[in-house]
mmCIF file of C-alpha atoms in Angstrom:
data_model
loop_
_atom_site.group_PDB
_atom_site.id
_atom_site.type_symbol
_atom_site.label_atom_id
_atom_site.label_comp_id
_atom_site.label_asym_id
_atom_site.label_seq_id
_atom_site.Cartn_x
_atom_site.Cartn_y
_atom_site.Cartn_z
ATOM 1 C CA UNK A 289 -121.222 11.080 -12.666
ATOM 2 C CA UNK A 290 -117.669 11.329 -11.345
ATOM 3 C CA UNK A 291 -115.594 14.033 -12.702
ATOM 4 C CA UNK A 292 -111.632 13.965 -12.424
ATOM 5 C CA UNK A 293 -108.770 16.980 -13.740
ATOM 6 C CA UNK A 294 -105.532 15.621 -13.217
ATOM 7 C CA UNK A 295 -102.743 18.178 -12.266
ATOM 8 C CA UNK A 296 -98.815 18.708 -11.483
ATOM 9 C CA UNK A 297 -97.303 16.705 -14.117
ATOM 10 C CA UNK A 298 -94.457 18.607 -16.095
ATOM 11 C CA UNK A 299 -90.265 18.324 -17.003
ATOM 12 C CA UNK A 300 -87.984 16.985 -14.748
ATOM 13 C CA UNK A 301 -84.731 15.824 -14.433
ATOM 14 C CA UNK A 302 -83.807 11.898 -14.089
ATOM 15 C CA UNK A 303 -83.777 11.141 -10.087
ATOM 16 C CA UNK A 304 -86.526 14.283 -9.238
ATOM 17 C CA UNK A 305 -89.695 14.182 -7.999
ATOM 18 C CA UNK A 306 -93.269 15.352 -9.263
ATOM 19 C CA UNK A 307 -96.688 15.026 -7.267
ATOM 20 C CA UNK A 308 -99.570 14.571 -9.016
ATOM 21 C CA UNK A 309 -103.103 15.497 -8.014
ATOM 22 C CA UNK A 310 -106.650 14.411 -9.158
ATOM 23 C CA UNK A 311 -109.710 16.357 -7.851
ATOM 24 C CA UNK A 312 -112.947 14.692 -8.291
ATOM 25 C CA UNK A 313 -116.318 16.235 -8.052
ATOM 26 C CA UNK A 314 -119.950 14.965 -8.380
ATOM 27 C CA UNK A 315 -120.315 12.138 -6.282
ATOM 28 C CA UNK A 316 -119.201 11.320 -2.478
ATOM 29 C CA UNK A 317 -115.231 10.208 -2.716
ATOM 30 C CA UNK A 318 -115.209 7.636 -0.332
ATOM 31 C CA UNK A 319 -116.986 5.710 -2.127
ATOM 32 C CA UNK A 320 -114.682 5.154 -4.917
ATOM 33 C CA UNK A 321 -111.053 3.629 -5.206
ATOM 34 C CA UNK A 322 -109.032 5.600 -6.795
ATOM 35 C CA UNK A 323 -106.271 4.584 -9.332
ATOM 36 C CA UNK A 324 -103.382 6.114 -11.061
ATOM 37 C CA UNK A 325 -102.699 4.513 -14.913
ATOM 38 C CA UNK A 326 -100.044 5.815 -17.428
ATOM 39 C CA UNK A 327 -99.351 5.231 -20.922
ATOM 40 C CA UNK A 328 -96.546 5.637 -22.899
ATOM 41 C CA UNK A 329 -96.096 6.511 -26.754
ATOM 42 C CA UNK A 330 -96.655 2.680 -28.354
ATOM 43 C CA UNK A 331 -97.094 0.862 -25.026
ATOM 44 C CA UNK A 332 -99.846 -0.120 -23.312
ATOM 45 C CA UNK A 333 -101.389 1.315 -20.159
ATOM 46 C CA UNK A 334 -100.001 0.316 -17.483
ATOM 47 C CA UNK A 335 -101.332 -0.031 -13.769
ATOM 48 C CA UNK A 336 -99.233 2.618 -11.319
ATOM 49 C CA UNK A 337 -101.184 2.691 -7.910
ATOM 50 C CA UNK A 338 -104.738 2.345 -6.228
ATOM 51 C CA UNK A 339 -105.535 3.091 -3.068
ATOM 52 C CA UNK A 340 -108.721 1.632 -1.438
ATOM 53 C CA UNK A 341 -112.754 3.142 -0.968
ATOM 54 C CA UNK A 342 -114.281 4.413 1.972
ATOM 55 C CA UNK A 343 -112.206 4.387 5.427
ATOM 56 C CA UNK A 344 -109.634 1.636 3.930
ATOM 57 C CA UNK A 345 -106.589 3.533 2.914
ATOM 58 C CA UNK A 346 -104.789 0.193 1.638
ATOM 59 C CA UNK A 347 -102.413 1.179 -1.376
ATOM 60 C CA UNK A 348 -101.100 -1.141 -4.105
ATOM 61 C CA UNK A 349 -98.607 -0.383 -6.652
ATOM 62 C CA UNK A 350 -97.685 -1.303 -10.174
ATOM 63 C CA UNK A 351 -93.783 -3.459 -9.545
ATOM 64 C CA UNK A 352 -92.092 -0.527 -11.582
ATOM 65 C CA UNK A 353 -92.999 1.725 -9.301
ATOM 66 C CA UNK A 354 -92.745 0.334 -5.903
ATOM 67 C CA UNK A 355 -90.520 2.071 -3.261
ATOM 68 C CA UNK A 356 -90.834 4.964 -5.488
ATOM 69 C CA UNK A 357 -93.923 6.086 -5.772
ATOM 70 C CA UNK A 358 -96.621 7.068 -3.298
ATOM 71 C CA UNK A 359 -100.254 7.003 -3.228
ATOM 72 C CA UNK A 360 -102.743 9.135 -0.600
ATOM 73 C CA UNK A 361 -105.846 10.611 -0.728
ATOM 74 C CA UNK A 362 -107.589 13.263 1.125
ATOM 75 C CA UNK A 363 -111.096 12.890 1.581
ATOM 76 C CA UNK A 364 -112.153 16.221 2.666
ATOM 77 C CA UNK A 365 -110.398 17.829 -0.364
ATOM 78 C CA UNK A 366 -111.807 15.155 -2.529
ATOM 79 C CA UNK A 367 -108.552 14.694 -4.049
ATOM 80 C CA UNK A 368 -105.740 11.859 -4.880
ATOM 81 C CA UNK A 369 -102.407 12.574 -5.164
ATOM 82 C CA UNK A 370 -99.274 10.586 -6.385
ATOM 83 C CA UNK A 371 -95.681 11.201 -5.170
ATOM 84 C CA UNK A 372 -92.844 10.619 -7.323
ATOM 85 C CA UNK A 373 -89.527 10.169 -6.438
ATOM 86 C CA UNK A 374 -86.394 9.090 -7.999
ATOM 87 C CA UNK A 375 -87.816 9.839 -11.378
ATOM 88 C CA UNK A 376 -86.505 7.892 -14.331
ATOM 89 C CA UNK A 377 -86.599 8.448 -17.854
ATOM 90 C CA UNK A 378 -88.738 5.217 -18.331
ATOM 91 C CA UNK A 379 -91.337 7.161 -16.174
ATOM 92 C CA UNK A 380 -92.075 9.614 -18.892
ATOM 93 C CA UNK A 381 -96.184 8.886 -19.519
ATOM 94 C CA UNK A 382 -99.249 10.554 -19.776
ATOM 95 C CA UNK A 383 -100.860 9.699 -15.937
ATOM 96 C CA UNK A 384 -104.411 9.698 -15.640
ATOM 97 C CA UNK A 385 -106.353 8.725 -12.269
ATOM 98 C CA UNK A 386 -109.001 6.519 -12.334
ATOM 99 C CA UNK A 387 -112.439 5.963 -9.687
ATOM 100 C CA UNK A 388 -114.378 3.217 -9.113
ATOM 101 C CA UNK A 389 -116.768 2.365 -7.216
ATOM 102 C CA UNK A 390 -115.701 -0.216 -4.562
ATOM 103 C CA UNK A 391 -112.710 -2.348 -4.181
ATOM 104 C CA UNK A 392 -109.581 -1.549 -6.204
ATOM 105 C CA UNK A 393 -108.187 -3.136 -9.171
ATOM 106 C CA UNK A 394 -105.177 -2.853 -11.007
ATOM 107 C CA UNK A 395 -107.221 -3.591 -14.107
ATOM 108 C CA UNK A 396 -108.016 -0.073 -15.809
ATOM 109 C CA UNK A 397 -111.327 -2.023 -17.529
ATOM 110 C CA UNK A 398 -112.866 -1.983 -13.894
ATOM 111 C CA UNK A 399 -112.380 1.762 -13.683
ATOM 112 C CA UNK A 400 -115.478 3.514 -14.592
ATOM 113 C CA UNK A 401 -114.123 7.340 -15.021
ATOM 114 C CA UNK A 402 -111.261 8.866 -15.941
ATOM 115 C CA UNK A 403 -109.517 12.172 -15.894
ATOM 116 C CA UNK A 404 -107.833 13.925 -19.282
ATOM 117 C CA UNK A 405 -104.485 13.020 -17.967
ATOM 118 C CA UNK A 406 -101.226 14.466 -17.194
ATOM 119 C CA UNK A 407 -98.242 14.420 -18.626
ATOM 120 C CA UNK A 408 -94.732 13.665 -17.398
ATOM 121 C CA UNK A 409 -91.330 13.967 -18.721
ATOM 122 C CA UNK A 410 -88.391 12.917 -17.099
ATOM 123 C CA UNK A 411 -84.970 13.582 -18.962
ATOM 124 C CA UNK A 412 -81.689 11.921 -18.314
#
């Protein structure tokens, strides 16, 4: 079992920045690829970003956040981060981190472990 706890969400004006954190516990952190997904009311869950497992820090982004969001991980702290810049109202959603054993995926069904989520609200 892997437990994931997100933090860092909140209310921000358009053009602002937030940094989300996801702290993991329970298993060897480096054995898991980590992803961020988001879901806005009435919309399907959307892939945001992922970072690969073990010592491969290759990163991947959804098209809507490329150039604005940055995912990173600190294996010593068992934490993955999502730095969000130039935020837009359409970024408003509940953001959840997820973990899977193995290579990254942009498919939410591939992730076995999920955090509870943190709300991000971007005002115009």
